[in-house]
Coordinates of C-alpha atoms and ligand atoms in Angstrom, one line a residue:
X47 CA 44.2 -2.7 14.7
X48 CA 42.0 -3.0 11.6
X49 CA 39.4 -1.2 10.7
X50 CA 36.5 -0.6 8.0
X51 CA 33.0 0.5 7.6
X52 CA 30.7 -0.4 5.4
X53 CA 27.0 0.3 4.3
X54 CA 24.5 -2.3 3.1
X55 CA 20.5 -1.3 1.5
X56 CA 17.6 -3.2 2.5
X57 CA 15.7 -5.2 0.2
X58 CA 11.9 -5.4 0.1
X59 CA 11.2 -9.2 -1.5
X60 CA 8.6 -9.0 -4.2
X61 CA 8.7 -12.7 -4.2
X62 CA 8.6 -13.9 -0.7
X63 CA 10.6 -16.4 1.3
X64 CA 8.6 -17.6 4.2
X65 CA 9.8 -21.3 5.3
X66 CA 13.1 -23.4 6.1
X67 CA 14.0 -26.6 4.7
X68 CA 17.4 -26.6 7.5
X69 CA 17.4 -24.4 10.6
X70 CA 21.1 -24.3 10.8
X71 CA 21.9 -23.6 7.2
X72 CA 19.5 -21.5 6.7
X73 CA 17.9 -23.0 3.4
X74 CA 14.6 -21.7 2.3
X75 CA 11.7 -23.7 1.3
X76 CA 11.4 -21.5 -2.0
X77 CA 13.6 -19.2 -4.0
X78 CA 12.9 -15.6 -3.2
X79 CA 13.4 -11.7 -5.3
X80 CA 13.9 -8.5 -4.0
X81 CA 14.6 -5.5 -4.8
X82 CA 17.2 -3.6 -3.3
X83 CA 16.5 0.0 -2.2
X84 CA 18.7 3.2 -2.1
X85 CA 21.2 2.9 0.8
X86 CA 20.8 6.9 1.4
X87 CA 17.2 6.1 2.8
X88 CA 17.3 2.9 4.7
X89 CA 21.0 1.0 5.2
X90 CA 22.7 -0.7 7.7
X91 CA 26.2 0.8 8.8
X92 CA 28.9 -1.4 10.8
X93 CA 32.1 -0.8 11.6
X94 CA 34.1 -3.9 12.6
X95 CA 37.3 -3.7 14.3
X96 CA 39.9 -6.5 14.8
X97 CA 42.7 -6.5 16.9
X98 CA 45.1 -8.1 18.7
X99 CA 44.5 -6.0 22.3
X100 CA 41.2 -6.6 22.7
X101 CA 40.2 -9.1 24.9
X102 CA 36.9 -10.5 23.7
X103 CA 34.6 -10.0 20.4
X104 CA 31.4 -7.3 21.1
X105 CA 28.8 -6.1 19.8
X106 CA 26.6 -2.9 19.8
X107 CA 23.9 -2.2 17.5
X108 CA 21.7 0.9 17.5
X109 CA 24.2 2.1 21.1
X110 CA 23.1 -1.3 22.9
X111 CA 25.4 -4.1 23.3
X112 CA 24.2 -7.1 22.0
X113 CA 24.6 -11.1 22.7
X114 CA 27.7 -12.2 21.1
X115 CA 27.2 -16.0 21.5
X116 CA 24.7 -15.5 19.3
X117 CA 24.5 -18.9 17.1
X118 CA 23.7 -17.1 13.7
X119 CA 26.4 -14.5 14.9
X120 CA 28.9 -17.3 15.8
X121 CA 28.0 -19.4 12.1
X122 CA 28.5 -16.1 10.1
X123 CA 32.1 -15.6 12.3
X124 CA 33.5 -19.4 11.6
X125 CA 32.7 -19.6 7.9
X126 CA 34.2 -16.3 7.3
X127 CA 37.4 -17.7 8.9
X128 CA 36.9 -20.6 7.3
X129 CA 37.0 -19.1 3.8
X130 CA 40.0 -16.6 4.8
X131 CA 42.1 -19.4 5.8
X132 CA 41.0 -21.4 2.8
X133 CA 41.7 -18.1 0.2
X134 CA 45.2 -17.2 2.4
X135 CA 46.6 -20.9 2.1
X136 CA 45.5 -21.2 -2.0
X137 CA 47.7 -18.1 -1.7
X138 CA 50.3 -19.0 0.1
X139 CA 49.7 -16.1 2.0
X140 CA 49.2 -17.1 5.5
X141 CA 51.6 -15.5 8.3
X142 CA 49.8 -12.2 9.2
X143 CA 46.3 -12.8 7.6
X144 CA 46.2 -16.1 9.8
X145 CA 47.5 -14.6 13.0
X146 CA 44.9 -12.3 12.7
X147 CA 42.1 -14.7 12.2
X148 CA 42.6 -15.8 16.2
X149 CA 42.4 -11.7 17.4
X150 CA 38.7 -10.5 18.9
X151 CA 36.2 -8.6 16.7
X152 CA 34.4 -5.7 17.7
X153 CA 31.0 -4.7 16.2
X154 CA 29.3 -1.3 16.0
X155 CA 26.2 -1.7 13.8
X156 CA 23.4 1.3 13.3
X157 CA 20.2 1.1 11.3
X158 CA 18.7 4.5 9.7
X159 CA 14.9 3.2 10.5
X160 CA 13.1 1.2 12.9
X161 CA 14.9 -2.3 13.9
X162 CA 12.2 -4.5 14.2
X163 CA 9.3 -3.2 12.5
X164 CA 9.6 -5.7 9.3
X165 CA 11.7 -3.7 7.5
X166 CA 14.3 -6.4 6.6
X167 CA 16.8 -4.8 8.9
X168 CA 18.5 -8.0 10.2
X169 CA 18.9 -8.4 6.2
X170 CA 20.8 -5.2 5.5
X171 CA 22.8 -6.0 9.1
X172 CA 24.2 -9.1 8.1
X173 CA 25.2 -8.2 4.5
X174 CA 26.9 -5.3 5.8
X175 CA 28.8 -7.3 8.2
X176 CA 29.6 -9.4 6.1
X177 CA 31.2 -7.5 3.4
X178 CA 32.9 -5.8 6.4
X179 CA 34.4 -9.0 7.5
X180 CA 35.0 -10.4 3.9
X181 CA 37.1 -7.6 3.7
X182 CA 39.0 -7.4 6.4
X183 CA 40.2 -11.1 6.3
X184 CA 40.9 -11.0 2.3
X185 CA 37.8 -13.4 1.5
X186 CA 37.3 -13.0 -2.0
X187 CA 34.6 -14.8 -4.4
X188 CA 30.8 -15.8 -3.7
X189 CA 30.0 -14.8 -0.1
X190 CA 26.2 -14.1 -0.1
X191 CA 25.7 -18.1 1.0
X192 CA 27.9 -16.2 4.3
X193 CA 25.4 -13.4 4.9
X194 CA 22.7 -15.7 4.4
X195 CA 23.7 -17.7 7.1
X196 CA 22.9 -14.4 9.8
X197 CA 19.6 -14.3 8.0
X198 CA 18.1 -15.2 5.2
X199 CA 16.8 -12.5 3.2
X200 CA 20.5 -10.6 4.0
X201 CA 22.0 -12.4 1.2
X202 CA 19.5 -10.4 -1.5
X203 CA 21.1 -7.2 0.2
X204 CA 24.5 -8.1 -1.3
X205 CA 23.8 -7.1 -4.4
X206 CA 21.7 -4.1 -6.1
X207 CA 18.8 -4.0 -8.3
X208 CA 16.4 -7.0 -8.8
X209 CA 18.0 -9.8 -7.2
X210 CA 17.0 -13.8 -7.0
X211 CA 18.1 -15.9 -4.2
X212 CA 18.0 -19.7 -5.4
X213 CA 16.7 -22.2 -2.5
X214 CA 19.3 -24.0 -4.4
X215 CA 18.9 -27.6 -4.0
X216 CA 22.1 -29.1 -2.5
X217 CA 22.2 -30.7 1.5
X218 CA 25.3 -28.4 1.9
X219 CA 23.5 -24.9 1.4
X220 CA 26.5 -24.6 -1.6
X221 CA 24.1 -23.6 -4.1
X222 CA 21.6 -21.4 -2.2
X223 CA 22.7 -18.3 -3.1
X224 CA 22.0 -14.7 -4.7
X225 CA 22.3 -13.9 -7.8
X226 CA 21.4 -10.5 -9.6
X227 CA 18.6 -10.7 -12.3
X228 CA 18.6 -7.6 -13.4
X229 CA 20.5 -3.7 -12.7
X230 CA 18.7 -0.4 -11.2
X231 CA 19.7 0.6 -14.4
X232 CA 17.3 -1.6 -16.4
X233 CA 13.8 0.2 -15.0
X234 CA 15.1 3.6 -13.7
X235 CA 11.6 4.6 -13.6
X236 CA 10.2 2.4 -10.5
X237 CA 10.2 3.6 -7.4
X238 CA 9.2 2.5 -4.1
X239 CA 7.6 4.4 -1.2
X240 CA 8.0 3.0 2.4
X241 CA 5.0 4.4 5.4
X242 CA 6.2 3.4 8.3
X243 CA 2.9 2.9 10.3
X244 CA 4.8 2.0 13.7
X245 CA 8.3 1.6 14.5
X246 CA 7.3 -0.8 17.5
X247 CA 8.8 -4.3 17.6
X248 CA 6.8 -7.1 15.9
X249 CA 5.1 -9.2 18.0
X250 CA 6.3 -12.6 16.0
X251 CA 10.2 -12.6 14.6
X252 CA 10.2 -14.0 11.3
X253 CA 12.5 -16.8 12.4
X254 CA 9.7 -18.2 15.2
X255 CA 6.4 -16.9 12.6
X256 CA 8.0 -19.4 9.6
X257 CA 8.5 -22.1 12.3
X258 CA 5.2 -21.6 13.0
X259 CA 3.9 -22.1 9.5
X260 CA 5.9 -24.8 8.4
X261 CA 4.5 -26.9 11.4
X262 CA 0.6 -26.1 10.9
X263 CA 0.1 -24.0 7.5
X264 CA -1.5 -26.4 4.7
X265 CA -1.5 -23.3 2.5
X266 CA 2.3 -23.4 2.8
X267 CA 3.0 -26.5 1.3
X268 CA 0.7 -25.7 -1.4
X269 CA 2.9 -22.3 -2.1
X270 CA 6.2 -24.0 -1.6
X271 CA 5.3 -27.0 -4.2
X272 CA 2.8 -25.3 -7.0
X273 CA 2.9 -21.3 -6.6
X274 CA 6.3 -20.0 -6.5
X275 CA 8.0 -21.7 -8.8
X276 CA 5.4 -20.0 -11.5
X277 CA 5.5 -17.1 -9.7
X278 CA 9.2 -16.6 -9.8
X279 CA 9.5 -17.0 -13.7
X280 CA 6.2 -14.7 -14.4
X281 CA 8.0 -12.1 -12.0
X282 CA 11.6 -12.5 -14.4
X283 CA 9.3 -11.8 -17.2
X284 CA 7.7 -9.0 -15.6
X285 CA 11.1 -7.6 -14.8
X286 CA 12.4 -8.0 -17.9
X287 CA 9.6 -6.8 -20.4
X288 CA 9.1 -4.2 -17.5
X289 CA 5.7 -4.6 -17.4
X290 CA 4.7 -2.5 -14.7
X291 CA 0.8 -4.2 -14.7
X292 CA 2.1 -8.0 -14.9
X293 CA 4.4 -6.9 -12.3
X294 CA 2.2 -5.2 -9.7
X295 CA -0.5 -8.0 -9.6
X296 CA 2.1 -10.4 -8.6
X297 CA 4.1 -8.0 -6.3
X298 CA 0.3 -8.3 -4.1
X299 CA -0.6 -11.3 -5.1
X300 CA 3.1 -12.7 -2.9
X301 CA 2.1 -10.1 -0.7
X302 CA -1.7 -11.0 0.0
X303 CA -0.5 -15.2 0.0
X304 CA 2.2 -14.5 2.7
X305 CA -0.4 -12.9 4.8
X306 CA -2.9 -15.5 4.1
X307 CA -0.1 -18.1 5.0
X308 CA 0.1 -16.3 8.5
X309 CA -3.9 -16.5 9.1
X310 CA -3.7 -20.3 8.1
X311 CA -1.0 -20.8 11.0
X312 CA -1.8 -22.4 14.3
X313 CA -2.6 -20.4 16.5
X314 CA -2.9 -17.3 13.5
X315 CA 0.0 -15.1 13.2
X316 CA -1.2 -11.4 12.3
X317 CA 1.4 -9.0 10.9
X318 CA -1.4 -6.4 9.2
X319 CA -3.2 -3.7 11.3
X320 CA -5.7 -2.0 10.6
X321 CA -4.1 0.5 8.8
X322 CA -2.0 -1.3 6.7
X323 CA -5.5 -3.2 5.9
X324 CA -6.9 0.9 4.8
X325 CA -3.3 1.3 2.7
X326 CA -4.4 -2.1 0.8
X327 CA -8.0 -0.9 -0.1
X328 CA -6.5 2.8 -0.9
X329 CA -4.5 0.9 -3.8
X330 CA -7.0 -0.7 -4.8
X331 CA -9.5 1.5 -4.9
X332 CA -7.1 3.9 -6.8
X333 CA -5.9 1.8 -9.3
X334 CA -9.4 1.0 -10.2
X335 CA -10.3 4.9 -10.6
X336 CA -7.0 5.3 -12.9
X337 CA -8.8 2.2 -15.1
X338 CA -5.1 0.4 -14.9
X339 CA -2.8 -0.7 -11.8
X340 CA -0.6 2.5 -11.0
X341 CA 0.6 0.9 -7.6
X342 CA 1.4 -2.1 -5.3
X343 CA 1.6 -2.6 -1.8
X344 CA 4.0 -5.3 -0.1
X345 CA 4.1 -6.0 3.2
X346 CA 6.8 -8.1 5.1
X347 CA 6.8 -9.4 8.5
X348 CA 5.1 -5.8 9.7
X349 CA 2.7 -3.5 9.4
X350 CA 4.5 -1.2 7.6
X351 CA 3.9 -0.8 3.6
X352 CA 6.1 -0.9 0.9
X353 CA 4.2 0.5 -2.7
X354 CA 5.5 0.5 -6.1
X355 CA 4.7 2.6 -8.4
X356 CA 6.5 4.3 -11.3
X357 CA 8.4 7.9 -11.4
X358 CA 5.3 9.8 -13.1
X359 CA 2.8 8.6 -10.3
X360 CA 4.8 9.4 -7.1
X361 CA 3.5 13.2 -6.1
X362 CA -0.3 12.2 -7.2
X363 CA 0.4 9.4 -4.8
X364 CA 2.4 11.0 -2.0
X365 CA -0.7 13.8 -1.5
X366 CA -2.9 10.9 -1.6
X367 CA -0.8 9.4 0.8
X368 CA -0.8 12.5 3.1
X369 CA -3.9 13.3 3.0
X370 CA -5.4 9.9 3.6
X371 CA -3.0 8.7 6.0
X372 CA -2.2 10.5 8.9
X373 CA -1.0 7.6 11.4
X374 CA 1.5 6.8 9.0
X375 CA 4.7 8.3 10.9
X376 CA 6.6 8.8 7.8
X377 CA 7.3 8.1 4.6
X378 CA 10.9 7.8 2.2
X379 CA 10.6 7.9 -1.3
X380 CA 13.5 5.1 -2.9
X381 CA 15.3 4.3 -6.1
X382 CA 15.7 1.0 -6.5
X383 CA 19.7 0.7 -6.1
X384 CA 22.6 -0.5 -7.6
X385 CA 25.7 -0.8 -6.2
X386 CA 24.8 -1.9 -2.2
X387 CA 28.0 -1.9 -0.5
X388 CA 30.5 1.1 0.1
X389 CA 33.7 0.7 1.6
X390 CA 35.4 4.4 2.3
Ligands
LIG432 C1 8.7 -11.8 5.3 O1 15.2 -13.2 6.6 O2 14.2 -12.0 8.5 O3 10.7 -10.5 5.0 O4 16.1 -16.1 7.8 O5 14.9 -16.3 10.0 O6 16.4 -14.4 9.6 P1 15.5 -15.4 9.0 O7 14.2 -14.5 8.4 P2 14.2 -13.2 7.6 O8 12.8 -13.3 6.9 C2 12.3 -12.5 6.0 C3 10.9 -12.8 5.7 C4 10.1 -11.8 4.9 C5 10.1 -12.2 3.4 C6 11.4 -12.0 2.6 O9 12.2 -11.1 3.0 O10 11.5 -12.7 1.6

């Protein structure tokens, strides 16, 4: 038997990916950046197991045993073997490596924080089992297009810091990959703060909610063709002149348009409650005392909020936070991170 664990962060998208272009492949309308945060707070954890004695793959996540036929589950399994044998014959390094490529898999995956509360956890899932299985069957070289096959948004959790995944542009899904942008290193001073409002399940998966939009949303095609693109580069600039201002206006802006995007869906998808709606005007009503933005709110598929803000602001924010905001359940304060994936 082998056997290895690993840990993978989530990633909160500044930038948002809301839309496929292919089901299957997983290609997104529009390129996409994230942050990725500390892996102390939020991470995935899987173990994966592979041996010859068992007599079917399995899954568990959270203590529950999941679906294995899973189609995403099975696409992510294939190309990994795929690319092993590929790597092991380039080698010449078959006879073990290849024998093991036919034995059954076994999957215990845990999640620090709620599962489906918008909170990217199917992201930080499949990069982690990813990396597990990438290294377990010797596949070396690009394998975020692998992770981003389980989901989309894991392939930004396979690397730390600000990270950009490229639509890319080929039929193949070859170029549609992650890439990082910048290091943790580069603005040590942001920080994010995650209220977790409810850990209940969201009523719309991402997967069906983008369906959704790409069939009815107007709005959508107007992002996709004439918003992001901009947005994307003004957001590198941001990022790299770390321009906390520039960067917090867009970081709402994406954050406001998703939501808007939802509302302009047939029937209306609505992923805001009211008290993510009171975190919003708490911001904003903030940053306009302070005379200058001092935080951001995201929100992904969920109620739950993500700010940013920088090091100097967090306790003035937290007891603001606190004091306003007692339905929020609770609340981690992250770095953003730089170095994702651990294998002990
Ligand atoms: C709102 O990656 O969960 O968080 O690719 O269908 O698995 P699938 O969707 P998923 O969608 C994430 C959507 C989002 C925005 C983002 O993370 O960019």
């Amino acid at each position: 038997m082998h056997i290895v664990t690993c840990a993978a962060p989530v990633n909160i998208a500044i930038v948002k990916y809301w839309g496929k272009r292919d089901e299957t492949l997983m290609l997104p309308l529009n390129s996409s950046l994230s942050v990725t945060l500390n892996p102390v707070q939020l991470r995935a954890k899987t173990t994966v197991a592979i041996s010859r004695e068992f007599d079917k793959s399995r899954m568990w996540l959270n203590s529950v045993e999941q679906n294995i036929d899973n189609p995403r589950l099975q696409n992510v399994f294939r190309e990994i073997k795929q690319r092993a044998y590929r790597c092991h014959s380039e080698k010449n390094n078959c006879g073990n490596r290849e024998d093991m490529l036919n034995w059954h898999i076994h999957i215990c995956s845990e999640n620090n924080f709620p599962t489906s509360a918008g909170l990217a956890s199917s992201a930080a899932g499949y990069s982690c089992l990813v990396s597990a299985l990438a290294y377990l069957f010797g596949v070396d070289g690009e394998i975020s297009d692998i992770a981003r096959l389980g989901s989309g948004s894991a392939c930004r959790s396979m690397y730390g810091g600000f990270v950009e995944w490229d639509m890319g542009r080929c039929n193949d899904g070859s170029d549609s990959v992650a890439r990082p942008v910048a290091s943790n290193e580069h603005w040590p001073e942001l920080r994010a703060l995650i209220l977790v409002v409810t850990d209940d399940n969201k009523k719309t998966k991402s997967t069906e909610g983008m369906q959704k939009s790409v069939n009815t949303s107007e709005l959508l095609k107007t992002r996709v063709e004439r918003i992001v693109p901009h947005r994307i580069n003004e957001i590198k600039e941001a990022i790299r002149d770390k321009d906390f201002d520039r960067f917090a206006e867009i970081t709402m802006k994406e954050s406001n348009q998703l939501h808007a995007v939802c509302l302009d869906t047939f029937p209306p998808i609505e992923y805001l409650t009211e008290v993510s709606r009171r975190i919003m005007n708490l911001v904003h009503r903030f940053n306009k005392l302070c005379g200058r933005t001092k935080v951001a709110y995201t929100f992904d598929a969920g109620p739950n909020a993500c700010l940013f803000l920088l090091e100097e602001d967090v306790p003035r924010v937290l007891s603001l936070i606190r004091h306003f905001f007692r339905p929020v359940n609770s609340c981690f304060e992250s770095f953003i991170h730089g170095l994702p994936i651990e294998v002990p």
